[in-house]
Amino acid sequence: EPEVTQTPSHQVTQMGQEVILRCVPISNHLYFYWYRQILGQKVEFLVSFYNNEISEKSEIFDDQFSVERPDGSNFTLKIRSTKLEDSAMYFCASSEFRGGTEAFFGQGTRLTVV
Amino acid sequence: GIQVEQSPPDLILQEGANSTLRCNFSDSVNNLQWFHQNPWGQLINLFYIPSGTKQNGRLSATTVATERYSLLYISSSQTTDSGVYFCAVAPYNNNDMRFGAGTRLTVKP
């Protein structure tokens, strides 16, 4: 069964460093998403991406964050100048259509900022 | 934006018991999914169920879209069912999902 894959599964970074989280969406999907879950809290929407552009973004997704589809298979989330409060589980998801369709989630990347 | 409320927030069961988890949402939706978050933090998709009823083994789900709620039933619970169950919805015009706060289920042997 096709699946969304995320790498790495766990990343530890120093405060102030930049990190790139990587995702490979399902191959025929056109819509891509990033979500964040701070430990013990609910999953929060960050951004959606289609046709090489951001479709929607939440108030969490400020200038510290950026997304990119650098090639035909990868979808990345870049976090600049990481802060302690960026420590969280980050989930990538993809769907075939914009609405009315199942979203498939990756297994997540646990980011720890020290 | 759309609001998602899950109840109860916590649920403790003895192994073998049945349970019902509820998800209420504040607006019309085009997508509703139930997830189980395992101890490693992974989101396991249980159901894609914007309307109707589905069953998968001991689990089943029903969404009544016109009344804006969904129910997840767990029968003959096992200790491996423990974890947090999330409901997530997306409005009609996109697939940007909004999650509820979850129900933490503990099944005791």
CSV table of C-alpha atoms in Angstrom, one decimal:
chain,number,residue,atom,x,y,z
A,1,GLU,CA,0.0,0.0,0.0
A,2,PRO,CA,1.4,3.5,-0.9
A,3,GLU,CA,2.5,5.5,2.1
A,4,VAL,CA,3.9,8.9,3.0
A,5,THR,CA,7.5,8.6,4.3
A,6,GLN,CA,9.3,11.1,6.5
A,7,THR,CA,13.0,11.4,7.3
A,8,PRO,CA,14.6,11.5,9.8
A,9,SER,CA,12.4,9.9,12.4
A,10,HIS,CA,14.1,11.9,15.1
A,11,GLN,CA,16.3,14.9,14.9
A,12,VAL,CA,18.1,16.8,17.6
A,13,THR,CA,19.4,20.3,16.9
A,14,GLN,CA,21.0,23.1,18.7
A,15,MET,CA,19.0,26.3,19.4
A,16,GLY,CA,19.5,28.8,16.6
A,17,GLN,CA,20.3,26.2,13.9
A,18,GLU,CA,18.3,25.5,10.8
A,19,VAL,CA,16.7,22.2,10.2
A,20,ILE,CA,15.1,20.6,7.1
A,21,LEU,CA,12.4,18.0,7.6
A,22,ARG,CA,11.8,15.8,4.6
A,23,CYS,CA,8.8,14.0,3.2
A,24,VAL,CA,8.0,11.8,0.2
A,25,PRO,CA,4.3,12.1,-0.5
A,26,ILE,CA,2.3,9.4,-2.3
A,27,SER,CA,3.3,9.6,-5.9
A,28,ASN,CA,0.0,10.5,-7.6
A,29,HIS,CA,-1.0,13.0,-4.9
A,30,LEU,CA,-1.0,16.7,-5.7
A,31,TYR,CA,-1.7,18.3,-2.3
A,32,PHE,CA,0.8,18.4,0.5
A,33,TYR,CA,0.6,19.4,4.1
A,34,TRP,CA,2.6,19.9,7.3
A,35,TYR,CA,1.2,19.6,10.8
A,36,ARG,CA,2.8,20.1,14.2
A,37,GLN,CA,2.1,18.4,17.6
A,38,ILE,CA,3.8,19.8,20.7
A,39,LEU,CA,4.1,17.1,23.3
A,40,GLY,CA,0.9,16.4,25.1
A,41,GLN,CA,-1.1,18.7,22.8
A,42,LYS,CA,-3.3,18.3,19.8
A,43,VAL,CA,-2.1,18.2,16.2
A,44,GLU,CA,-2.1,21.7,14.6
A,45,PHE,CA,-2.3,22.6,10.9
A,46,LEU,CA,0.8,24.5,9.6
A,47,VAL,CA,0.5,24.8,5.8
A,48,SER,CA,-0.9,23.3,2.6
A,49,PHE,CA,0.9,23.3,-0.7
A,50,TYR,CA,-0.2,22.8,-4.3
A,51,ASN,CA,1.3,23.4,-7.7
A,52,ASN,CA,4.5,24.8,-6.1
A,53,GLU,CA,2.7,27.4,-4.1
A,54,ILE,CA,1.4,27.7,-0.5
A,55,SER,CA,-2.4,27.3,-0.6
A,56,GLU,CA,-3.2,28.0,3.1
A,57,LYS,CA,-1.1,28.7,6.2
A,58,SER,CA,-1.9,29.0,9.8
A,59,GLU,CA,-0.8,31.8,12.1
A,60,ILE,CA,1.9,29.4,13.4
A,61,PHE,CA,3.5,29.4,10.0
A,62,ASP,CA,5.5,32.6,10.2
A,63,ASP,CA,8.7,33.8,8.5
A,64,GLN,CA,10.7,31.2,10.4
A,65,PHE,CA,9.1,28.4,8.3
A,66,SER,CA,9.3,27.7,4.6
A,67,VAL,CA,8.2,24.8,2.4
A,68,GLU,CA,9.6,23.6,-0.9
A,69,ARG,CA,9.1,20.8,-3.4
A,70,PRO,CA,12.7,20.7,-4.7
A,71,ASP,CA,12.1,17.9,-7.1
A,72,GLY,CA,9.3,15.6,-8.3
A,73,SER,CA,9.2,13.5,-5.1
A,74,ASN,CA,10.3,15.4,-2.0
A,75,PHE,CA,8.4,17.9,0.0
A,76,THR,CA,10.4,19.8,2.7
A,77,LEU,CA,9.8,21.9,5.7
A,78,LYS,CA,12.6,24.3,6.7
A,79,ILE,CA,12.7,25.8,10.1
A,80,ARG,CA,15.2,28.7,10.5
A,81,SER,CA,16.9,29.7,13.7
A,82,THR,CA,15.2,27.0,15.8
A,83,LYS,CA,13.9,27.8,19.3
A,84,LEU,CA,13.3,25.5,22.2
A,85,GLU,CA,9.5,25.8,21.6
A,86,ASP,CA,9.9,24.4,18.1
A,87,SER,CA,10.4,21.0,19.8
A,88,ALA,CA,7.5,18.9,18.5
A,89,MET,CA,6.4,16.1,16.3
A,90,TYR,CA,6.0,17.2,12.7
A,91,PHE,CA,3.7,15.3,10.4
A,92,CYS,CA,3.6,15.5,6.6
A,93,ALA,CA,0.5,14.5,4.8
A,94,SER,CA,-0.7,14.3,1.2
A,95,SER,CA,-4.0,13.9,-0.6
A,96,GLU,CA,-5.0,13.3,-4.2
A,97,PHE,CA,-7.6,16.1,-4.4
A,98,ARG,CA,-8.2,19.4,-2.5
A,99,GLY,CA,-11.3,18.3,-0.7
A,100,GLY,CA,-13.5,15.3,-0.2
A,101,THR,CA,-10.7,12.9,-0.1
A,102,GLU,CA,-8.6,11.0,2.5
A,103,ALA,CA,-5.4,12.6,3.7
A,104,PHE,CA,-2.5,10.2,4.3
A,105,PHE,CA,-0.1,11.0,7.1
A,106,GLY,CA,3.5,10.1,7.5
A,107,GLN,CA,4.9,8.5,10.7
A,108,GLY,CA,6.3,11.9,11.8
A,109,THR,CA,9.6,13.5,12.7
A,110,ARG,CA,10.3,14.2,16.3
A,111,LEU,CA,12.3,17.4,16.5
A,112,THR,CA,14.2,18.2,19.7
A,113,VAL,CA,15.8,21.6,20.1
A,114,VAL,CA,18.4,21.8,22.8
B,1,GLY,CA,-12.6,28.4,11.8
B,2,ILE,CA,-14.2,25.0,12.3
B,3,GLN,CA,-14.2,23.8,15.9
B,4,VAL,CA,-13.7,20.1,16.9
B,5,GLU,CA,-14.7,18.8,20.3
B,6,GLN,CA,-14.0,15.3,21.5
B,7,SER,CA,-15.4,13.5,24.5
B,8,PRO,CA,-14.6,12.2,26.9
B,9,PRO,CA,-11.1,13.6,27.3
B,10,ASP,CA,-10.0,10.5,29.3
B,11,LEU,CA,-11.4,7.0,29.5
B,12,ILE,CA,-10.3,4.0,31.6
B,13,LEU,CA,-11.6,0.6,30.8
B,14,GLN,CA,-11.1,-3.0,31.8
B,15,GLU,CA,-9.9,-5.3,29.1
B,16,GLY,CA,-13.0,-6.7,27.3
B,17,ALA,CA,-15.2,-3.7,27.8
B,18,ASN,CA,-16.8,-1.7,25.0
B,19,SER,CA,-16.5,2.0,24.5
B,20,THR,CA,-17.9,4.9,22.5
B,21,LEU,CA,-15.8,8.0,21.7
B,22,ARG,CA,-17.6,11.1,20.3
B,23,CYS,CA,-16.5,13.9,18.0
B,24,ASN,CA,-18.6,17.0,17.5
B,25,PHE,CA,-17.8,19.6,14.8
B,26,SER,CA,-19.1,23.1,14.3
B,27,ASP,CA,-19.6,23.3,10.5
B,28,SER,CA,-20.2,21.2,7.4
B,29,VAL,CA,-17.2,19.0,6.5
B,30,ASN,CA,-15.9,17.3,3.4
B,31,ASN,CA,-13.5,15.0,5.3
B,32,LEU,CA,-13.6,13.3,8.7
B,33,GLN,CA,-10.9,10.9,9.8
B,34,TRP,CA,-10.2,9.0,13.1
B,35,PHE,CA,-6.7,8.3,14.1
B,36,HIS,CA,-5.0,6.3,16.9
B,37,GLN,CA,-1.7,7.7,18.2
B,38,ASN,CA,0.5,5.0,19.4
B,39,PRO,CA,3.1,5.2,22.1
B,40,TRP,CA,5.8,6.2,19.6
B,41,GLY,CA,3.7,9.1,18.5
B,42,GLN,CA,2.7,7.8,15.1
B,43,LEU,CA,-0.8,8.6,13.8
B,44,ILE,CA,-2.5,5.4,12.6
B,45,ASN,CA,-5.4,6.1,10.3
B,46,LEU,CA,-8.4,4.2,11.5
B,47,PHE,CA,-11.2,5.5,9.3
B,48,TYR,CA,-11.9,8.0,6.5
B,49,ILE,CA,-15.6,8.6,7.2
B,50,PRO,CA,-17.2,11.9,6.1
B,51,SER,CA,-20.6,10.2,6.4
B,52,GLY,CA,-22.1,6.8,7.0
B,53,THR,CA,-20.9,3.8,8.9
B,54,LYS,CA,-17.8,1.7,8.5
B,55,GLN,CA,-16.4,-1.3,10.4
B,56,ASN,CA,-12.9,-2.8,10.7
B,57,GLY,CA,-12.7,-5.7,13.0
B,58,ARG,CA,-13.5,-4.6,16.6
B,59,LEU,CA,-13.7,-1.0,15.5
B,60,SER,CA,-16.5,0.8,13.8
B,61,ALA,CA,-17.4,4.4,13.2
B,62,THR,CA,-20.5,6.4,12.3
B,63,THR,CA,-20.7,9.9,11.1
B,64,VAL,CA,-24.0,11.8,10.9
B,65,ALA,CA,-22.9,14.8,8.9
B,66,THR,CA,-26.3,16.6,9.1
B,67,GLU,CA,-26.0,16.6,12.9
B,68,ARG,CA,-22.3,17.3,12.9
B,69,TYR,CA,-21.0,14.4,14.9
B,70,SER,CA,-19.1,11.2,14.6
B,71,LEU,CA,-18.8,8.2,16.9
B,72,LEU,CA,-16.0,5.7,17.2
B,73,TYR,CA,-16.9,2.3,18.8
B,74,ILE,CA,-14.4,0.0,20.2
B,75,SER,CA,-15.6,-3.4,21.2
B,76,SER,CA,-13.9,-6.1,23.4
B,77,SER,CA,-11.1,-3.6,24.1
B,78,GLN,CA,-7.5,-4.9,24.5
B,79,THR,CA,-4.5,-3.3,26.2
B,80,THR,CA,-3.0,-2.6,22.8
B,81,ASP,CA,-6.0,-0.2,22.2
B,82,SER,CA,-4.6,2.2,24.7
B,83,GLY,CA,-3.4,5.5,23.4
B,84,VAL,CA,-4.9,8.8,22.2
B,85,TYR,CA,-7.7,8.8,19.6
B,86,PHE,CA,-8.0,11.9,17.5
B,87,CYS,CA,-10.8,13.0,15.3
B,88,ALA,CA,-9.9,15.4,12.4
B,89,VAL,CA,-12.1,17.2,10.0
B,90,ALA,CA,-11.7,19.4,6.9
B,91,PRO,CA,-14.3,22.0,5.7
B,92,TYR,CA,-15.9,21.8,2.3
B,93,ASN,CA,-13.5,24.0,0.4
B,94,ASN,CA,-10.2,22.3,1.3
B,95,ASN,CA,-8.5,19.4,3.0
B,96,ASP,CA,-6.7,21.4,5.6
B,97,MET,CA,-7.6,19.3,8.6
B,98,ARG,CA,-8.4,20.5,12.1
B,99,PHE,CA,-7.9,18.1,15.0
B,100,GLY,CA,-9.8,17.7,18.2
B,101,ALA,CA,-7.9,17.5,21.5
B,102,GLY,CA,-8.2,13.7,21.6
B,103,THR,CA,-9.5,11.1,23.9
B,104,ARG,CA,-6.9,9.3,26.0
B,105,LEU,CA,-7.9,5.7,26.4
B,106,THR,CA,-6.3,3.4,28.9
B,107,VAL,CA,-7.3,-0.3,28.9
B,108,LYS,CA,-6.3,-2.2,32.0
B,109,PRO,CA,-5.6,-5.9,32.0
